[in-house]
Short mmCIF file of C-alpha atoms in Angstrom, two decimals:
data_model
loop_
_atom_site.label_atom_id
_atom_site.label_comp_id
_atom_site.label_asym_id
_atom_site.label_seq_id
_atom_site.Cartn_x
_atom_site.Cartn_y
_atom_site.Cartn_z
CA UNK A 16 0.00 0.00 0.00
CA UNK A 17 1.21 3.44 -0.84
CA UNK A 18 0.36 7.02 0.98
CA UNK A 19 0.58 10.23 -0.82
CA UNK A 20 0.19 13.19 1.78
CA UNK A 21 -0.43 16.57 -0.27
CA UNK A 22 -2.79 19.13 -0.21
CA UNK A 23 -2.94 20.69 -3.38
CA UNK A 24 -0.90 17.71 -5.79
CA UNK A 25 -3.34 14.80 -6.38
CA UNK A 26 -1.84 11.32 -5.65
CA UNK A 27 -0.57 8.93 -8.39
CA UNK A 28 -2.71 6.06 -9.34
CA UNK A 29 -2.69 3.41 -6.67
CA UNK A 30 -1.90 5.56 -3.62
CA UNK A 31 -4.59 6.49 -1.05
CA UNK A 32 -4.87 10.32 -0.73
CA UNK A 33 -4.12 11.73 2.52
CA UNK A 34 -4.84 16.10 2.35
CA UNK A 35 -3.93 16.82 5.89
CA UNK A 36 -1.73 15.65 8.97
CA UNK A 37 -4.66 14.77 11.10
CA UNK A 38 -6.45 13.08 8.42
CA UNK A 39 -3.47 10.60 7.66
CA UNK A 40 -2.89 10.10 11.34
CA UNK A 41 -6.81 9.16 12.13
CA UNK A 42 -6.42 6.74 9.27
CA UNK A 43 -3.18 5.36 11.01
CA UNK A 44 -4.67 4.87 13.91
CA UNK A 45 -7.92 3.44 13.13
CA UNK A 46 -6.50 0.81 10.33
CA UNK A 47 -3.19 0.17 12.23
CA UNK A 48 -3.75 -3.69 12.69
CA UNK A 49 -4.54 -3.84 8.69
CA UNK A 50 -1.32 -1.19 7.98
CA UNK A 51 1.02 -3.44 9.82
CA UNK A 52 3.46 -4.26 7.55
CA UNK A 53 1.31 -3.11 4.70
CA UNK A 54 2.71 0.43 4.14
CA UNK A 55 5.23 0.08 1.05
CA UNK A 56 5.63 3.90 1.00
CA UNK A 57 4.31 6.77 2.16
CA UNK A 58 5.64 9.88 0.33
CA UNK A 59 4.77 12.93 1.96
CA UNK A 60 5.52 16.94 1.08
CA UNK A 61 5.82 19.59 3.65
CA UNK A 62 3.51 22.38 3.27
CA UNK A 63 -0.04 21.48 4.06
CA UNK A 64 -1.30 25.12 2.51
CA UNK A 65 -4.78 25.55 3.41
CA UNK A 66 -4.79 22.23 5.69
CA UNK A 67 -2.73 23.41 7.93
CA UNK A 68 -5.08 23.97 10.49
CA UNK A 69 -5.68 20.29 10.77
CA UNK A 70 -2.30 19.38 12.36
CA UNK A 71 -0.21 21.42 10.84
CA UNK A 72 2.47 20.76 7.91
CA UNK A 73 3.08 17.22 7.44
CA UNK A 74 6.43 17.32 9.42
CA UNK A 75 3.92 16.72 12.32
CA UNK A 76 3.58 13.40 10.97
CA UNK A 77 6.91 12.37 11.27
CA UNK A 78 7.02 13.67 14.54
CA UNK A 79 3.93 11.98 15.43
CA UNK A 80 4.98 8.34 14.26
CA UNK A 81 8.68 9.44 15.40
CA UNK A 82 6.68 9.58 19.21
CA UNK A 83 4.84 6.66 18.47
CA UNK A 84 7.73 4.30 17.19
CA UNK A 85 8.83 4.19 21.05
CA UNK A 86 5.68 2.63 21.80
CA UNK A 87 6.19 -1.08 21.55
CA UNK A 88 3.03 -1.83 19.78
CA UNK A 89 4.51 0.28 16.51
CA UNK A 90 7.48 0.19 16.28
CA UNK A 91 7.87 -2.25 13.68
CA UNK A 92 5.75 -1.28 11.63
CA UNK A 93 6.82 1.87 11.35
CA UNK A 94 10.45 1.47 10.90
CA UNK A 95 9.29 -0.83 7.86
CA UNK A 96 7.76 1.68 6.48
CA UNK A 97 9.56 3.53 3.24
CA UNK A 98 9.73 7.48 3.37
CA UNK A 99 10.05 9.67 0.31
CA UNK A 100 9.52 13.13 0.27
CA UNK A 101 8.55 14.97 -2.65
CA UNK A 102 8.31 18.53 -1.41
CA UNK A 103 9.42 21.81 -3.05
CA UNK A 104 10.56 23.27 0.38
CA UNK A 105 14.58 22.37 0.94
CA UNK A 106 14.58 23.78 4.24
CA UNK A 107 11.02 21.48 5.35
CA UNK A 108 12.83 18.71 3.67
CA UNK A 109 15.61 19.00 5.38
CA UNK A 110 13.89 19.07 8.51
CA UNK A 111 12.09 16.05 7.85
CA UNK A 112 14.95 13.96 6.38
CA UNK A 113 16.58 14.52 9.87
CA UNK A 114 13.53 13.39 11.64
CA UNK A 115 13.89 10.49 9.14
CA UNK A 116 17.77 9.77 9.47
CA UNK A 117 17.73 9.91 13.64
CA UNK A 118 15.64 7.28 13.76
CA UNK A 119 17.13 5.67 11.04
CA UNK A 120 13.99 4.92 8.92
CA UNK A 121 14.75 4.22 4.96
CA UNK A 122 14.10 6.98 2.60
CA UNK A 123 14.21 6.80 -1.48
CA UNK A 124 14.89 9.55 -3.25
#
């Protein structure tokens, strides 16, 4: 399964369509025992524009699983999962590959 998280770009064929951070992470949450393991990507951009106001930019997300991957229930199946990020903001990039590299989660490019 593939995740696209964007506001304004619509996903690529095959992906299901995430438009904010609080909308991704309710779907998480409530499908978690189906997502385990299931997750081949989930390629996210940074600026969540107009949906900002639910969650905020997607960095939250990383954040967000980075708090819940020390919670033994998700661990796993969140350091399976594959990051890519596909935003035009270097800086918010780079803030989110960190997030990405200290907890040494795989990223494509």
């Amino acid at each position: 399964m593939k995740i696209w998280v964007d506001d304004v770009r619509e996903s690529p064929e095959g992906y299901i369509w995430c438009k904010s951070t609080n909308e991704f992470l309710r779907y998480f949450r409530r499908n978690f025992d189906f997502l385990y393991g299931n997750i081949e990507l989930l390629d996210l951009d940074h600026d969540a524009g107009d949906y900002a106001t639910e969650g905020g930019d997607y960095i939250e997300i990383l954040k967000e699983l980075e708090r819940l991957s020390h919670k033994r229930v998700y661990h796993n199946a969140i350091c399976d999962i594959t990051f890519r990020l596909h935003s035009m903001n270097p800086v918010g990039v780079e803030n989110m590959r960190a997030i990405i590299q200290r907890n040494a989660w795989k990223e494509i490019y």
